[in-house]
XYZ file of C-alpha atoms in Angstrom:
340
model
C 499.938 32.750 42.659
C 498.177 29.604 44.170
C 495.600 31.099 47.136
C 493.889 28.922 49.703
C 490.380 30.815 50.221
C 489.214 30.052 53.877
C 485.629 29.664 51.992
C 483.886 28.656 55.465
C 485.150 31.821 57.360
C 482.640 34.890 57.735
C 478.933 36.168 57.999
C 478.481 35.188 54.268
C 480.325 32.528 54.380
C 480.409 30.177 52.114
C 478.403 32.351 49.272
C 480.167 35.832 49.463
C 483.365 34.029 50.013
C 483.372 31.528 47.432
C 481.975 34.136 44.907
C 484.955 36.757 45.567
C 487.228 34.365 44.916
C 485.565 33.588 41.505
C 485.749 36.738 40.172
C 489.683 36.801 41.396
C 489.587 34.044 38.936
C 487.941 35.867 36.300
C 490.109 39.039 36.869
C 493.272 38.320 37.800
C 495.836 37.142 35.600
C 498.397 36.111 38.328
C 496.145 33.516 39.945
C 496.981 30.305 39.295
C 494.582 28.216 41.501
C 492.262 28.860 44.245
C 492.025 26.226 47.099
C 488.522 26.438 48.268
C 488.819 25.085 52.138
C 486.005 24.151 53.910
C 482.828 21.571 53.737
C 482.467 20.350 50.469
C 478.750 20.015 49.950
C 478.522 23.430 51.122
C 480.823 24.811 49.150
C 479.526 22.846 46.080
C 475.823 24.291 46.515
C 477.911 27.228 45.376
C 480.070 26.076 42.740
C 476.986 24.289 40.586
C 475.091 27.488 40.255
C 478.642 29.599 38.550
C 480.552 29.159 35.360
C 484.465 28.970 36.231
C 487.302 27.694 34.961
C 487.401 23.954 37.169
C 491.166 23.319 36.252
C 491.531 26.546 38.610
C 489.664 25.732 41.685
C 490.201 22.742 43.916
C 487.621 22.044 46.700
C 490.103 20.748 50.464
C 487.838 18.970 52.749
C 487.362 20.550 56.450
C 484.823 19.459 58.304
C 485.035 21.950 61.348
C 485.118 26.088 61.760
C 486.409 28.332 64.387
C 483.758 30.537 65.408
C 483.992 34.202 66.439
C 482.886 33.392 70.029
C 485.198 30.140 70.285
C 488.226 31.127 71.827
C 490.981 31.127 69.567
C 493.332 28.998 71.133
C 491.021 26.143 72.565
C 489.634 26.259 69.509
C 492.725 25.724 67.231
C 493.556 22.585 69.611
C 490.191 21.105 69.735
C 489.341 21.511 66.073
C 492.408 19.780 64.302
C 490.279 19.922 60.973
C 488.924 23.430 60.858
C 488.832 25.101 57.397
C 491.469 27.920 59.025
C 493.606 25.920 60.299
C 493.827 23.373 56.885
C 494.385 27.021 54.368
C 496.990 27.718 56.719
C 498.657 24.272 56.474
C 498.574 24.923 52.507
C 500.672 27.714 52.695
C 503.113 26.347 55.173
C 503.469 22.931 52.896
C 504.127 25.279 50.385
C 500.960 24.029 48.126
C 499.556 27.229 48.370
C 501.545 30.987 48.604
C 498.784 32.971 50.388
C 495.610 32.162 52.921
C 492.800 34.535 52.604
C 489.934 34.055 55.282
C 487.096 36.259 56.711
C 486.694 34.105 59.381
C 487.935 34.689 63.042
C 490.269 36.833 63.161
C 491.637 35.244 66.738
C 491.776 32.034 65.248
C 493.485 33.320 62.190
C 496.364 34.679 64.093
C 496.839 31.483 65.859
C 496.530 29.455 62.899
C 499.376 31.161 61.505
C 501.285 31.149 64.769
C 501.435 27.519 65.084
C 501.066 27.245 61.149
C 503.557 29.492 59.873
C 505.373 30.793 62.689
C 506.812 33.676 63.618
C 509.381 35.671 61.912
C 512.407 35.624 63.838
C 513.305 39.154 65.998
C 509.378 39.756 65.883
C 508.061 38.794 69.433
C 504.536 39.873 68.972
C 502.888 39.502 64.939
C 500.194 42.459 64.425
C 497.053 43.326 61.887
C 497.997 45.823 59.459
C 495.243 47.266 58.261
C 494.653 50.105 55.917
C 492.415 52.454 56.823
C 490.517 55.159 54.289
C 491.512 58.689 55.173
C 491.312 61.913 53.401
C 495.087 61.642 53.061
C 494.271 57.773 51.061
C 495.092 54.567 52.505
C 496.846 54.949 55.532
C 498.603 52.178 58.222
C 496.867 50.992 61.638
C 498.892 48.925 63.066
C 497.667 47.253 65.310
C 494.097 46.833 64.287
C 493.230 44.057 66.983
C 495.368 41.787 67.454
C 497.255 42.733 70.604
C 495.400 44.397 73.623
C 498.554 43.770 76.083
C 501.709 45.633 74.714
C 505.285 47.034 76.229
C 507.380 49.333 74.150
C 509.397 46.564 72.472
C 506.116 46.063 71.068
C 505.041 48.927 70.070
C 508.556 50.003 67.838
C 508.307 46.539 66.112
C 504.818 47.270 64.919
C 506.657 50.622 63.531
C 509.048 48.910 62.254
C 506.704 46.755 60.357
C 504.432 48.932 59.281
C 507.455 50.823 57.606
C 508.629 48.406 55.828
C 505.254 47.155 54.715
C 504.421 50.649 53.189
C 507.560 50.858 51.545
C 507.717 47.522 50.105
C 503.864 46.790 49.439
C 502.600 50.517 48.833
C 506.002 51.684 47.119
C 506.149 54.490 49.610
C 509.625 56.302 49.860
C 510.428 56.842 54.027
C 506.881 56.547 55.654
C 505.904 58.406 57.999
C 505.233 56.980 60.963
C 502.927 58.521 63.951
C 502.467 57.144 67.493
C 498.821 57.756 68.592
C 498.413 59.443 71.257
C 495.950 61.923 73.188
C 498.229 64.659 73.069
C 500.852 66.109 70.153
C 503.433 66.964 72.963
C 506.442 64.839 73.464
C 506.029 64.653 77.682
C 501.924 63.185 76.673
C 500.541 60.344 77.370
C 500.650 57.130 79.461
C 504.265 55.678 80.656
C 504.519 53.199 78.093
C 503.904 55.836 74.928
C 506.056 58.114 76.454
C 508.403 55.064 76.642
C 508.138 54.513 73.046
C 508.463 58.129 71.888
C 512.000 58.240 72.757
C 512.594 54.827 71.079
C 510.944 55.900 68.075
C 512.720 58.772 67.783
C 516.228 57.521 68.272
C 515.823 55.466 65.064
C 517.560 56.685 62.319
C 515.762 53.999 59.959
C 512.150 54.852 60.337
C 510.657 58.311 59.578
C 509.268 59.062 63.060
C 507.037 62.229 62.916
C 506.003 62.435 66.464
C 502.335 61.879 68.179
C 499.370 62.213 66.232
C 495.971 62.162 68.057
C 492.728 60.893 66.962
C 491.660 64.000 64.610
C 494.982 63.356 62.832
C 493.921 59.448 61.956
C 490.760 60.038 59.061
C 493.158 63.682 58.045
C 495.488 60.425 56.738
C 498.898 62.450 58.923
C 500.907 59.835 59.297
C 501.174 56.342 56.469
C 501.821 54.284 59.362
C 499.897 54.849 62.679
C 500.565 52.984 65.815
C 499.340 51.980 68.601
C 498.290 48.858 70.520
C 495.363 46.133 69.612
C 492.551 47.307 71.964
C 493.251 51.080 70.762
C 493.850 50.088 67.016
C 490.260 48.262 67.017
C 488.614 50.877 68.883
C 489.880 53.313 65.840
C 488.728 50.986 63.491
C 485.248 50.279 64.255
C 484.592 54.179 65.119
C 485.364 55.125 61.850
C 483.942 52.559 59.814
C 480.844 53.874 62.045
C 481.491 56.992 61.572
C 481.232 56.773 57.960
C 478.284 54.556 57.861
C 476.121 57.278 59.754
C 477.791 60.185 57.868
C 476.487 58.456 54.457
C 473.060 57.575 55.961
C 472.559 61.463 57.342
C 473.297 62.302 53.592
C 470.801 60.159 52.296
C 468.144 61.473 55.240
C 468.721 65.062 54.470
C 468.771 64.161 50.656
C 464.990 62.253 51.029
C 463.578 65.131 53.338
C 462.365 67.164 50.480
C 461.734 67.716 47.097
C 464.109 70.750 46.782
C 466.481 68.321 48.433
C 466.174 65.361 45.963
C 466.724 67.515 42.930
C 469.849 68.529 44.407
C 470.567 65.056 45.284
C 470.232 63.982 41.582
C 472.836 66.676 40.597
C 475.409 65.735 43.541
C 474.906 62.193 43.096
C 478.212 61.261 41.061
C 480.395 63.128 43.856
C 478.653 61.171 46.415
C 479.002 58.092 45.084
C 482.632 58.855 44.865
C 483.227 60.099 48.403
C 481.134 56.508 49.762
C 483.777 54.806 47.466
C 486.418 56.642 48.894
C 484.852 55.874 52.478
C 484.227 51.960 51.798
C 486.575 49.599 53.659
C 485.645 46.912 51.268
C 488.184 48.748 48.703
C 490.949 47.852 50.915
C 489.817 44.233 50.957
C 492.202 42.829 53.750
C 494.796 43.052 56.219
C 497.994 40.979 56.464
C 499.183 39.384 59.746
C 502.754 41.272 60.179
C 505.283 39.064 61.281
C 504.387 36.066 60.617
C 506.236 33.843 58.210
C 503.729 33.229 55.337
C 501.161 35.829 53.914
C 498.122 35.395 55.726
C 495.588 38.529 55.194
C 492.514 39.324 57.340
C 489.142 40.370 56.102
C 486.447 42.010 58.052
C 484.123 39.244 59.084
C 481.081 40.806 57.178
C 483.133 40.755 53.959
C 481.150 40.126 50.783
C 482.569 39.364 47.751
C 484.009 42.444 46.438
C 486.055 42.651 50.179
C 487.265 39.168 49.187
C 487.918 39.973 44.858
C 490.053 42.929 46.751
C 492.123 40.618 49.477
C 493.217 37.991 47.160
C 494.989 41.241 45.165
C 496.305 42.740 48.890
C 497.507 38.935 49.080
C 499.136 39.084 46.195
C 500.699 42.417 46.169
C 502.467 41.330 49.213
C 503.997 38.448 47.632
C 505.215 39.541 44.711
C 506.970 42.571 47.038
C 509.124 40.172 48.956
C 507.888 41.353 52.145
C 508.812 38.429 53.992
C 511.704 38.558 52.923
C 512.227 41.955 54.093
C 510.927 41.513 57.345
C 513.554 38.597 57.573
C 516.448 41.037 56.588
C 515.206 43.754 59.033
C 514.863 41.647 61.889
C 517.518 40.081 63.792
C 516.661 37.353 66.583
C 517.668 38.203 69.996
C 520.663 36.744 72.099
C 516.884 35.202 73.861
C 515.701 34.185 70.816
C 518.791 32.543 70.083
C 518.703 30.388 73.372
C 515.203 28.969 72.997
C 515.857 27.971 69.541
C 518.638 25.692 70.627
């Protein structure tokens, strides 16, 4: 695989990013090249202090970056040369077969709108992102990327979502959950009741009703949907969630000395459950429904979140995902029309 690395996108950027992608180098056998986008000199400051394999790594010149307050689409048409934008261009001129960027996630998704494109049948592309949960790596979909939905929508992110599980996670009928704040069929706004009986009239997906927001870190349901404002909302309260959970431990562990000796014998198990907790294991989320591979990474993503997106990146090309989507999507009569 040939991956152009968004290296100027992120908190870290360009150190964290630059040095993930090294160590992709280092331990993945399927990467070809690495296509380190962004301001050279930057980037270099980076480069001269590492030992790599330079027939691997190829520095692309852009001079400008998308910020997280820029707005996305402003931004995409006012700077033509920003590091986003040129990965994304990679992939579309077929240079490159993935972009990875921890950069704005806004400007990501319209990068690869204008970039890539949309698949056709999909009227609204969505973050994927998988989520820890005591069940494993679960579905959210969406994560962010859509705060305005109607039920068409919301059964295409199902849709998705299924077919990414079962193609990219090798999971056999996925089960699929509509979040909700109620179990009941009748709960809910309009628009989820709305969807319910969509959801459940398809014979294709493995609808298993509402779950509610207790169900999402149990792990009920592989793919979870909702829309972006909710999705994000999820997200961040969790990842919170387990950032206080794990800094309680270490209080109560510190209060005493009776307490640290029994912190020195539980230490392995913690250690596992903050690995099980750590979003950085995930490493990214793909766009779904857009016609390229394009993966997500949180914006404070340090190298290990990046080693861990390049292999999400991969994973989903090697699966044929696209290709799925393509087979599992028809354009509409409307669709149709505009193309001609």
């Amino acid at each position: 695989m040939k991956l152009a690395l968004d290296a100027m996108g992120g908190d870290h950027a360009p150190q964290e990013i630059v040095l993930g992608g090294l160590e992709a180098l280092k331990q993945y056998d399927f990467l070809e090249k690495i296509y380190l986008v962004g301001q050279r000199e930057a980037i270099e400051a980076v480069l001269n202090k590492q030992e790599f394999d330079h027939s691997k790594v190829e520095i692309v010149e852009a001079s400008e970056v998308i910020e997280m307050e820029d707005h996305p689409a402003n931004a995409y048409r006012r700077k033509k040369d920003a590091s986003i934008t040129v990965a994304t261009r990679l992939v579309k001129e077929k240079k490159a077969d993935a972009v990875v960027s921890a950069g704005s996630t806004g400007g990501q998704m319209v990068a690869a709108l204008f970039g890539l494109g949309r698949v056709k049948g999909v009227h609204r592309p969505a973050i994927g992102c998988i989520i820890p949960t005591y069940a494993g790596g679960k579905l959210l979909v969406d994560s962010g990327a859509n705060t305005n939905v109607d039920e068409n929508n919301l059964v295409e992110f199902a849709k998705m979502g299924s077919i990414y599980m079962h193609c990219v996670m090798g999971m056999d009928a996925p089960k699929v959950g509509l979040i909700n704040n109620g179990a009941e069929e009748t709960k809910g706004s309009e628009l989820t009741q709305a969807v319910y009986q969509l959801l459940k009239e398809m014979p294709e997906l493995n609808f298993i009703g509402n779950i509610e927001g207790r169900d999402v870190p149990a792990g009920k349901a592989d793919v979870m949907v909702c829309d972006g404002f909710t999705g994000n909302v999820v997200l961040k309260t969790m990842e919170g969630t387990a950032k206080v959970i794990m800094t309680m431990l270490q209080d109560e562990v510190m209060s005493s000395t009776k307490s640290k000796v029994g912190g020195m014998l539980l230490k392995p198990s913690l250690r596992k459950i903050k690995n099980r907790m750590d979003y950085a294991e995930y490493g990214g989320a793909p766009l779904l429904g857009v016609d390229g591979v394009s993966v997500v990474c949180h914006g404070s993503s340090k190298a290990r979140a990046i080693f861990k997106a390049i292999g999400v990146a991969n994973t989903c090309c090697e699966s044929g995902f696209i290709g799925q989507l393509k087979e599992n999507f028809q354009p509409s009569a409307k669709d149709k029309n505009i193309e001609e």
